[in-house]
Tab-separated table of C-alpha atoms and ligand atoms in Angstrom:
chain	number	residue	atom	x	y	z
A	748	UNK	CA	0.000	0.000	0.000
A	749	UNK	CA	1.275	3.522	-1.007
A	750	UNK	CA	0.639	5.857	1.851
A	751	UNK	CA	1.447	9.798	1.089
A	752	UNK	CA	1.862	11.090	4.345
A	753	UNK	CA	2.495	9.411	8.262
A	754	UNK	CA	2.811	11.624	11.122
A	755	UNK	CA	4.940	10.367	13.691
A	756	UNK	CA	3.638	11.623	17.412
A	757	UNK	CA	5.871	10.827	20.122
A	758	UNK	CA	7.982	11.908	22.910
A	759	UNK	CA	11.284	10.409	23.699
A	760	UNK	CA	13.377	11.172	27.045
A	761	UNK	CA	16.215	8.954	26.282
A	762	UNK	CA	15.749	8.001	22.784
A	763	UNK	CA	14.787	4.608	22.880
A	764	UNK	CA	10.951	5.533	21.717
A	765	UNK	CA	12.248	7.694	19.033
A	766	UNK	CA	14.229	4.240	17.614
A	767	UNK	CA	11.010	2.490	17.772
A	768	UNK	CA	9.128	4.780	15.335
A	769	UNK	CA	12.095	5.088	12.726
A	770	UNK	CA	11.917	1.286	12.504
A	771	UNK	CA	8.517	1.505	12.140
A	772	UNK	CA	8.313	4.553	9.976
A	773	UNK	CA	11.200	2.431	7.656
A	774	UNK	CA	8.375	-0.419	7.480
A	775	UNK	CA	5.861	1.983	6.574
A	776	UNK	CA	7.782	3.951	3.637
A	777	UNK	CA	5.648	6.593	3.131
A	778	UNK	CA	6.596	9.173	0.415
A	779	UNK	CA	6.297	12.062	3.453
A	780	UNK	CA	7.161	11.977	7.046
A	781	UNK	CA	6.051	14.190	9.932
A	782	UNK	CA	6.883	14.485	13.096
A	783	UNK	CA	4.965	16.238	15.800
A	784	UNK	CA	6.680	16.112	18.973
A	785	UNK	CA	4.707	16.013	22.389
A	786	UNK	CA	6.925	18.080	24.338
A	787	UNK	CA	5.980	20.938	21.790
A	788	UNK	CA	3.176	21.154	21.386
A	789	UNK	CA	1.167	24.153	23.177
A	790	UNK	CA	-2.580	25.370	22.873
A	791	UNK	CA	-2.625	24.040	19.528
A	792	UNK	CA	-5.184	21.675	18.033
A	793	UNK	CA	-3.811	19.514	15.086
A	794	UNK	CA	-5.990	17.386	12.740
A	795	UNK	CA	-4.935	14.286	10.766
A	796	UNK	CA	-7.263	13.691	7.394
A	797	UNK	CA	-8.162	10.371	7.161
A	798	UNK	CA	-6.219	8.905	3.977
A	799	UNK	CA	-3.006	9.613	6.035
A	800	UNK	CA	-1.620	8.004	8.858
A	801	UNK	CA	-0.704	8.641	12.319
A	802	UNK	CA	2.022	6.616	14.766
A	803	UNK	CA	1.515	7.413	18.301
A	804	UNK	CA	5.134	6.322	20.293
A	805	UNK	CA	5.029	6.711	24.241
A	806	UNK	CA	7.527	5.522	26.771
A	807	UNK	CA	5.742	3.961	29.763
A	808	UNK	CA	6.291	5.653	33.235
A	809	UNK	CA	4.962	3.616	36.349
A	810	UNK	CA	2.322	1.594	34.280
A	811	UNK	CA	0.601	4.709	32.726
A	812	UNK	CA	1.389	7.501	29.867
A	813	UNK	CA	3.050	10.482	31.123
A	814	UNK	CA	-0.008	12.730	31.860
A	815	UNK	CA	1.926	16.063	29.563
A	816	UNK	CA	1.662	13.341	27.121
A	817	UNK	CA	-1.920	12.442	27.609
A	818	UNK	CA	-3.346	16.281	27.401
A	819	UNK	CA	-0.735	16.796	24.194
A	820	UNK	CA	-2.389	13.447	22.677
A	821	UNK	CA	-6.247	14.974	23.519
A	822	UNK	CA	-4.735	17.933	21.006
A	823	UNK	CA	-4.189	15.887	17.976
A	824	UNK	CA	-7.495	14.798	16.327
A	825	UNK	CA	-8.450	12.346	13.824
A	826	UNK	CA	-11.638	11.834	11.263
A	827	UNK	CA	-11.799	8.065	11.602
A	828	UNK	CA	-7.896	8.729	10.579
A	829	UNK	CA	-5.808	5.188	11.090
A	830	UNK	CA	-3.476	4.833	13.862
A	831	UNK	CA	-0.947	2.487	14.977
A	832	UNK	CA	-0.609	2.931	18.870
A	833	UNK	CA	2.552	2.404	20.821
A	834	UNK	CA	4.259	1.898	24.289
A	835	UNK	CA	7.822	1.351	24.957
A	836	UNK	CA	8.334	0.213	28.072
A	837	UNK	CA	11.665	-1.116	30.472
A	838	UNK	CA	11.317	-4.910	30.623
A	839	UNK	CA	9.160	-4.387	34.364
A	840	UNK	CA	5.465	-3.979	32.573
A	841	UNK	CA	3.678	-1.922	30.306
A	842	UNK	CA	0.606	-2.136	32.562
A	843	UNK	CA	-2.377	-0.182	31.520
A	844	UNK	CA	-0.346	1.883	29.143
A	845	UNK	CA	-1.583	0.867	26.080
A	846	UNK	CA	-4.935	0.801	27.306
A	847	UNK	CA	-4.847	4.183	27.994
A	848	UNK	CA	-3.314	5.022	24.530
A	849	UNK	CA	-5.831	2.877	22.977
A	850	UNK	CA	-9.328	5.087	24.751
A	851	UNK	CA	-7.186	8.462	23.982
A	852	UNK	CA	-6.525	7.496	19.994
A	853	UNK	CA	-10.470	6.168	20.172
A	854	UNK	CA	-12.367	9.127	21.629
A	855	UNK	CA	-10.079	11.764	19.683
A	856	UNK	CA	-11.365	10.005	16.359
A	857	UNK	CA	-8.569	7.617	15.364
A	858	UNK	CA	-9.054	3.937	14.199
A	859	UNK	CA	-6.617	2.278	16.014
A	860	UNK	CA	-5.706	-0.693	13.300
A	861	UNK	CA	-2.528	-2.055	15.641
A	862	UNK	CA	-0.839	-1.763	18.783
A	863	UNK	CA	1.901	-2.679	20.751
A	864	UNK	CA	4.218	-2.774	23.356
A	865	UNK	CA	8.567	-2.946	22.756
A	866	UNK	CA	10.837	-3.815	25.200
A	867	UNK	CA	13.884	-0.962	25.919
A	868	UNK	CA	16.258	-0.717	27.971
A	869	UNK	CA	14.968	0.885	31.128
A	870	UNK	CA	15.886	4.702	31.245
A	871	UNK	CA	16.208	4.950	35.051
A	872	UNK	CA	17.914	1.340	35.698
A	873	UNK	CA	19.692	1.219	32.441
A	874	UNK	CA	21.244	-2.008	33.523
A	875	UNK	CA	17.449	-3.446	33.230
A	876	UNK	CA	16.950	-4.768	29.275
A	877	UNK	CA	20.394	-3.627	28.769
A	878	UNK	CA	20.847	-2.293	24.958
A	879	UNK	CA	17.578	-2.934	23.760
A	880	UNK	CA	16.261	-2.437	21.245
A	881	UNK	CA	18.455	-4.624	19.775
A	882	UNK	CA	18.306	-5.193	15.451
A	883	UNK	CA	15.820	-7.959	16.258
A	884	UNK	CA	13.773	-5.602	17.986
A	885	UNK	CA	13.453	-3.195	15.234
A	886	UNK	CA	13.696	-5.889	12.270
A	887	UNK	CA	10.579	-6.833	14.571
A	888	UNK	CA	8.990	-3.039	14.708
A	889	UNK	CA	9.693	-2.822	11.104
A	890	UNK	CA	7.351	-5.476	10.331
A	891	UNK	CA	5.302	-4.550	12.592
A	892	UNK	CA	5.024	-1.195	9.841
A	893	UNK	CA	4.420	-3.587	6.856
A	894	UNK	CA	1.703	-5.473	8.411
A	895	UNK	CA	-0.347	-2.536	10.117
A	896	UNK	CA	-1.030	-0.755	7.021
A	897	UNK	CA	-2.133	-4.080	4.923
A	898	UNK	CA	-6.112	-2.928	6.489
A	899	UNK	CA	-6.218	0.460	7.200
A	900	UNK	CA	-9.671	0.730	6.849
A	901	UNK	CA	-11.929	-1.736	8.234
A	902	UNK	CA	-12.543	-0.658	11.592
A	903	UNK	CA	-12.762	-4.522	13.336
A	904	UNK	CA	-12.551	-4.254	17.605
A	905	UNK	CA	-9.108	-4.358	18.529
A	906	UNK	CA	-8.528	-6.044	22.180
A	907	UNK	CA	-5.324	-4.729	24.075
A	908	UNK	CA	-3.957	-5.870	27.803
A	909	UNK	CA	-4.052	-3.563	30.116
A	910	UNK	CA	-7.932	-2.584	32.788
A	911	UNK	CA	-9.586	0.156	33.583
A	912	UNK	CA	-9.871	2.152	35.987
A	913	UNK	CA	-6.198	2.473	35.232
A	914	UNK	CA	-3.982	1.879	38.155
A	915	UNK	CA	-3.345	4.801	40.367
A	916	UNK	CA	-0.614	7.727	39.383
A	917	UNK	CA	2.484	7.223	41.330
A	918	UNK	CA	5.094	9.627	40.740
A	919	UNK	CA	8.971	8.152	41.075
A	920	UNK	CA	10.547	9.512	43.854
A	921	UNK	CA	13.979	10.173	42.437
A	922	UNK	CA	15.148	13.084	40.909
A	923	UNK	CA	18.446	13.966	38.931
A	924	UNK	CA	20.825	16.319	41.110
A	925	UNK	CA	23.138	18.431	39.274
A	926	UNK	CA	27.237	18.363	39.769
A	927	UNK	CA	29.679	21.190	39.407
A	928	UNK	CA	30.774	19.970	36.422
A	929	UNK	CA	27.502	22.211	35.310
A	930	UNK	CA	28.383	25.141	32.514
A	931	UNK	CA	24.696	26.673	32.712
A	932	UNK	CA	24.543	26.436	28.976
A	933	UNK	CA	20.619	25.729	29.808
A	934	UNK	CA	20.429	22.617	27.345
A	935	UNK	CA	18.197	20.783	30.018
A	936	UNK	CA	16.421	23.546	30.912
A	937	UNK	CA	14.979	24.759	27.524
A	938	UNK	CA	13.876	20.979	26.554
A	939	UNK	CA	12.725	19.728	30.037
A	940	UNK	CA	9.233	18.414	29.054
A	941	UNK	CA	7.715	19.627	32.100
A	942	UNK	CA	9.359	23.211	32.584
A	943	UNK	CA	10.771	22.025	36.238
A	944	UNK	CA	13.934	23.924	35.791
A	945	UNK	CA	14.633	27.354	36.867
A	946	UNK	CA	14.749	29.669	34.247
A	947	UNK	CA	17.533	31.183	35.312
A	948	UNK	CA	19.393	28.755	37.081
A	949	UNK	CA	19.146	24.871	35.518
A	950	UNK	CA	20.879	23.759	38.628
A	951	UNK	CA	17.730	24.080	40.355
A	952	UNK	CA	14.699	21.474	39.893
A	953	UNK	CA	11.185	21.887	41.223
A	954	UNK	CA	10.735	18.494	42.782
A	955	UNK	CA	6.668	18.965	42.262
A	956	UNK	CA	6.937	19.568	38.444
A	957	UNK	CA	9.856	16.713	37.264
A	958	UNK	CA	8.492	14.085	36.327
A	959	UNK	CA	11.844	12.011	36.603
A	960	UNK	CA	11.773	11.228	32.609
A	961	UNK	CA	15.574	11.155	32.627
A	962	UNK	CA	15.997	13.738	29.540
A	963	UNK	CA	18.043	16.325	31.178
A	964	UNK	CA	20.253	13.337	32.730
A	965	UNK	CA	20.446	11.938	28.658
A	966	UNK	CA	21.377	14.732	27.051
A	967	UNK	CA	23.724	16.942	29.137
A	968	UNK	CA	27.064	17.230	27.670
A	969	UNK	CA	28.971	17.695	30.855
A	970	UNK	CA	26.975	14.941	32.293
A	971	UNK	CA	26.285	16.859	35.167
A	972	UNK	CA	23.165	16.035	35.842
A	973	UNK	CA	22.385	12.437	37.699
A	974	UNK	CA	20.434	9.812	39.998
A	975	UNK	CA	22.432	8.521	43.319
A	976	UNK	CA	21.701	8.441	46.850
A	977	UNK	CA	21.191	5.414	48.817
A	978	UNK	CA	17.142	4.711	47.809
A	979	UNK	CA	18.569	4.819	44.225
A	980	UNK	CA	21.190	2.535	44.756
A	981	UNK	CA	18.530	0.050	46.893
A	982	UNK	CA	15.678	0.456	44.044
A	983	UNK	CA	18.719	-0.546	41.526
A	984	UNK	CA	19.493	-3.471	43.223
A	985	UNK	CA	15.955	-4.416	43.700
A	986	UNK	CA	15.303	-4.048	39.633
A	987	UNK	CA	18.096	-5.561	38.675
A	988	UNK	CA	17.391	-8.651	40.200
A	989	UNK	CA	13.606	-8.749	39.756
A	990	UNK	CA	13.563	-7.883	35.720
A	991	UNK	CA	16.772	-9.426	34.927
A	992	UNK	CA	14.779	-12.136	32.581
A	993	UNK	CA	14.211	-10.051	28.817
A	994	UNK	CA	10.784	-9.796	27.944
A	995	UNK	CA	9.089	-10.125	24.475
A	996	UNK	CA	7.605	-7.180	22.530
A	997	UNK	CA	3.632	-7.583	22.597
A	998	UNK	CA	1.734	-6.920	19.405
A	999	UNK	CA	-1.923	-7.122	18.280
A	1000	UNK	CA	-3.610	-5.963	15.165
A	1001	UNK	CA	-7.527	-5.798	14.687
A	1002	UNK	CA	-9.875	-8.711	14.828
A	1003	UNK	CA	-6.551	-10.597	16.013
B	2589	FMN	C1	9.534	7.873	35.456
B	2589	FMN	C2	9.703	6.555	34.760
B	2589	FMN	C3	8.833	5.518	35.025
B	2589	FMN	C4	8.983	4.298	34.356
B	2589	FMN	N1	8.065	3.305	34.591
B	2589	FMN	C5	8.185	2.123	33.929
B	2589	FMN	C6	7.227	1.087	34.120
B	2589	FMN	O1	6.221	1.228	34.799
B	2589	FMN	N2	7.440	-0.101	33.508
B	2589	FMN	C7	8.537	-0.325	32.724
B	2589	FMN	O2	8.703	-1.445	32.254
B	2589	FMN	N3	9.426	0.668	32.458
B	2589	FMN	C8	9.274	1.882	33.038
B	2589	FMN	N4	10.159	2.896	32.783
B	2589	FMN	C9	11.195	2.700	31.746
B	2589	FMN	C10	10.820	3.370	30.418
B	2589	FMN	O3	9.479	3.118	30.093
B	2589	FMN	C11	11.706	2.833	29.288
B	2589	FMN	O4	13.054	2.893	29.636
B	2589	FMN	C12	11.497	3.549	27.968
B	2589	FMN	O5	12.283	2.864	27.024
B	2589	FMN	C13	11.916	5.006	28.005
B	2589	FMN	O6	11.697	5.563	26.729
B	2589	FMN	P1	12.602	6.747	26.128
B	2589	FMN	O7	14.001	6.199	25.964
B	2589	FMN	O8	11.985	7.050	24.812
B	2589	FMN	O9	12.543	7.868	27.090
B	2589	FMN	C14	10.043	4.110	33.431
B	2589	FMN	C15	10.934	5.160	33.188
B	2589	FMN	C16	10.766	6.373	33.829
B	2589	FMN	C17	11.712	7.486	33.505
B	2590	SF4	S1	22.731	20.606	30.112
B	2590	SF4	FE1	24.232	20.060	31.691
B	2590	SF4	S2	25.784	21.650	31.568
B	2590	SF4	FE2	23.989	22.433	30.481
B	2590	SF4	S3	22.840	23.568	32.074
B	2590	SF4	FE3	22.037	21.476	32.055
B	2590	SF4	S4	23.196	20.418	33.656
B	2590	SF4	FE4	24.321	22.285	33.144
B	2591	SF4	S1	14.096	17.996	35.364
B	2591	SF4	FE1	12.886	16.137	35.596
B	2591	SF4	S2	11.251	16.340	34.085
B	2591	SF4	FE2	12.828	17.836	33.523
B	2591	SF4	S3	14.135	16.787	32.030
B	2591	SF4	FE3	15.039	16.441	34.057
B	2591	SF4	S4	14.174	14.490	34.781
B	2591	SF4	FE4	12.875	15.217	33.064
């Protein structure tokens, strides 16, 4: 099938989403690519026609979408547009993730014609699903492209894990502290997701507003910015041991 145009929707803290939807974009070959990143967008509404195409790409955090994700999601809209829906998660459990993702695409007016759920390596305990995705993984997401868009438009029930009411919010209580090998070039301030740095002084983080999503630690080029302290060192150990066993990407299409 010749598709014109796929938007690719996503946000990506430490990259490993934003792998995920090249592979699947490189499935897909479409003769134009956008991307619409979630971290940008503002008070605007954007609205996909329906003979184009629209991947949706969010990392899990604590079983759930990231809720700046959710209300930048509720801004893009669809007119019974196709959508392929997906969650990367860290080898622990995508929970009701893709669930949620699945309701969101729905009642904004998306067909959601496949979904799933890749494993990466986990962005806070990196030594959890170490290096993944690996080129399995995205041979595998690449596929995953070629067979979504066989049926775009058929509009079967499409039955994902996950139950609702969605399990409970619960922030992670660690937050990056920043070294003096700091610079201030403000990097991490200007593309915090969340705004939780000081304008003036990215050494400082508002411990209500970051949401822990690990970009600031990711992309600083001093690496100043990092996790320790003896609960991180404890909830290492802990998720180490417990997800130590790699776990297999999920994937459903309708009337599977
Ligand atoms: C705040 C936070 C919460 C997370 N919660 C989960 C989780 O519930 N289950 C899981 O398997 N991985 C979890 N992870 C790991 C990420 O979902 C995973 O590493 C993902 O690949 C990150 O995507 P990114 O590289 O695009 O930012 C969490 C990561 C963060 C930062
Ligand atoms: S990106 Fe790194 S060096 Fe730049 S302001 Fe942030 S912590 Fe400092
Ligand atoms: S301050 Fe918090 S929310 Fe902002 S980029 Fe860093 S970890 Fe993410």
């Amino acid at each position: 099938m010749n598709l014109q145009r796929i938007h690719l929707a996503y946000f990506s803290a430490t990259g490993t989403t934003a792998r995920y939807m090249q592979a699947i974009s490189k499935g897909i070959d479409a003769a134009q690519t956008n991307t619409i990143k979630l971290s940008e967008i503002k008070d605007d509404t954007i609205t996909i026609p329906a003979n184009e195409l629209i991947v949706f790409g969010i990392p899990v955090f604590s079983g759930r979408i990231p809720q700046f994700a959710q209300k930048a999601i509720q801004r893009i809209k669809g007119n019974n547009t196709p959508a392929i829906i997906t969650c990367i998660y860290g080898n622990r459990d995508f929970d009701d993730a893709l669930l949620e993702l699945k309701n969101l695409a729905q009642a904004n007016g998306f067909n959601v014609v496949s979904a799933a759920a890749f494993v990466a390596q986990h962005s806070i305990f990196p030594k959890v699903a170490k290096g993944r995705p690996h080129a399995a993984d995205l041979a595998q997401a690449a596929q995953f492209g070629v067979r979504s868009i066989q049926n775009l438009h058929t509009n079967a029930p499409i039955t994902i894990k996950g139950s609702y009411p969605y399990r409970a919010i619960k922030p992670v209580p660690l937050r990056p502290t920043t070294t003096k090998q700091c610079n201030n070039c403000g990097s991490c301030m200007k593309q915090c997701p969340v705004q939780a740095m000081h304008p003036d002084n990215p050494k400082k983080i508002d411990k209500k507003k970051c949401i822990s999503c690990m970009h600031c630690i990711s992309i600083c080029p001093k690496q100043a910015k990092k996790l320790g302290g003896l609960l991180y060192w404890i909830a290492s150990q802990k998720f180490n041991r417990n997800f130590a066993m790699s776990r297999e990407n999920y994937i459903v299409y309708q009337a599977d």
